Coordinates of C-alpha atoms in Angstrom, one line a residue:
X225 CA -8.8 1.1 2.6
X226 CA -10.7 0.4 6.1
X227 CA -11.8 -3.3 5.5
X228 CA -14.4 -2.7 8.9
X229 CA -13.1 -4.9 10.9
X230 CA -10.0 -3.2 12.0
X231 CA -7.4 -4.1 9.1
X232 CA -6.7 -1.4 6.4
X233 CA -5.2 -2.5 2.8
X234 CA -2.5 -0.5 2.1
X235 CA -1.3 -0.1 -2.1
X236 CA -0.5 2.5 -4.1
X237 CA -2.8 5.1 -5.7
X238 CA -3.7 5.5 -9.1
X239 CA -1.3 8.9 -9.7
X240 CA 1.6 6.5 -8.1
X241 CA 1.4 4.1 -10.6
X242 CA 0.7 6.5 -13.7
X243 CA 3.7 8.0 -12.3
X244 CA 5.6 5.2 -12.0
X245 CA 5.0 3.6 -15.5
X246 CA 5.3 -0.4 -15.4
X247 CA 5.6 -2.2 -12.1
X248 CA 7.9 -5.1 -12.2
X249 CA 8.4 -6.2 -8.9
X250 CA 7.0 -5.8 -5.5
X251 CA 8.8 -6.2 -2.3
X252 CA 5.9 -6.7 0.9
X253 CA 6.6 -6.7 4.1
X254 CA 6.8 -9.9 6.5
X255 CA 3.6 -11.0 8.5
X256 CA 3.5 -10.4 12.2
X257 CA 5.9 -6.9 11.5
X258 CA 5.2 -4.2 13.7
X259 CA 5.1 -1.3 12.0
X260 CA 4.9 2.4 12.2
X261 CA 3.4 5.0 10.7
X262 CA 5.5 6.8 7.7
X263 CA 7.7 3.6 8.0
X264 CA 9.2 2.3 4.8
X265 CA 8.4 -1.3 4.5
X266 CA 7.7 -2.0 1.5
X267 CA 9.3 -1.6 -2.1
X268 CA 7.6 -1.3 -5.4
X269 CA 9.7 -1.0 -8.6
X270 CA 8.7 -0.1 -12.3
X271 CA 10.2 0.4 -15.7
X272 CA 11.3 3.7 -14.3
X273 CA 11.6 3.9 -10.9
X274 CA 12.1 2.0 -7.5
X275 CA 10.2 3.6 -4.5
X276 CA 9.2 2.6 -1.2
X277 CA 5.8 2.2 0.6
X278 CA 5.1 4.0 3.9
X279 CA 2.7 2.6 6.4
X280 CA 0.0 5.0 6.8
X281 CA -1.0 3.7 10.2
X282 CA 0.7 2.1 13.3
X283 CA -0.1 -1.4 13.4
X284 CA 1.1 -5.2 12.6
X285 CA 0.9 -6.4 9.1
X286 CA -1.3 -9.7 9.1
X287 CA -1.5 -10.8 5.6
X288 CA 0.5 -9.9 2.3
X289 CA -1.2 -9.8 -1.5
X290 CA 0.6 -13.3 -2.6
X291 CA -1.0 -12.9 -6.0
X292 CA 1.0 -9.7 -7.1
X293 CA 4.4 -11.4 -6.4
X294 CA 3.7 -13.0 -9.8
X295 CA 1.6 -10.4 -11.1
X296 CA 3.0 -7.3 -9.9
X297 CA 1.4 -5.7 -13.4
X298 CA -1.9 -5.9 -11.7
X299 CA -1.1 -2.9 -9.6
X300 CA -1.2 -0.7 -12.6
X301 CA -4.3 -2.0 -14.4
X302 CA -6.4 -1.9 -10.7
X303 CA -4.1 0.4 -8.2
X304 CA -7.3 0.5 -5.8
X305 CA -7.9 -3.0 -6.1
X306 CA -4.3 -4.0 -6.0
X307 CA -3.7 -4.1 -2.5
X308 CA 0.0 -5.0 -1.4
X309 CA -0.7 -5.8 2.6
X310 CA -2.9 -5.4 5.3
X311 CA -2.4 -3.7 8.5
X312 CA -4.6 -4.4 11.5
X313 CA -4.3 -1.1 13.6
X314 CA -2.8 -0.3 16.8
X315 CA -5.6 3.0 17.2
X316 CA -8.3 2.8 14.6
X317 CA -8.7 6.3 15.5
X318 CA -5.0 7.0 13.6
X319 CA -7.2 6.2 10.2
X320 CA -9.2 9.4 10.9
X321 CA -6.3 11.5 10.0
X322 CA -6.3 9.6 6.7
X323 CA -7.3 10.7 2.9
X324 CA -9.8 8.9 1.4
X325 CA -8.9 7.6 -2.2
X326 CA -11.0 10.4 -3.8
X327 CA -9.3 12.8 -1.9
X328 CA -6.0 12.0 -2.6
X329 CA -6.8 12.2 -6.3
X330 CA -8.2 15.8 -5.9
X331 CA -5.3 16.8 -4.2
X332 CA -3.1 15.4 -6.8
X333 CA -5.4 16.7 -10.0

């Protein structure tokens, strides 16, 4: 999710958590990692399932979603505005290549 002013939220989508079932527990990244894009650096686990979170983008993380660490059941009621981190973006340009959150769903339909 582009915030405008060169951070992205990153979370899980809405078919991630239906598939998933009950989230437990979220594991975020630290602030001030570098990371890369289609690096695992986060961990969410459910009722079902643990499964890691990819950074979409290249980037440093600059802030992580303190309220889901005691909460993490919040990603399944709002997976869109359940955001786990943010990113600011080496390239904005990389988020081009990105799917909107509508689009993902349509591909996953």
């Amino acid at each position: 999710n582009d915030l405008g002013d060169g951070t992205f939220a990153v979370g899980i989508s809405d078919h991630a958590q239906e598939a998933l079932g009950d989230i437990v527990f979220l594991e975020s990244p630290d602030v001030g990692r570098q990371v890369q894009p289609e690096e695992a650096v986060a961990v969410v686990e459910s009722v079902k399932a643990a499964s890691d979170i990819y950074a979409p983008i290249a980037g440093e993380v600059v802030e992580i979603n303190d309220a889901l660490a005691d909460t993490p059941e919040a990603v399944n009621g709002d997976p869109y505005g359940s955001w786990m981190f943010k990113i600011k973006a080496a390239n904005a340009a990389d988020v081009e290549a990105l799917l909107s959150a509508a689009d993902y769903d349509a591909q996953n339909a």
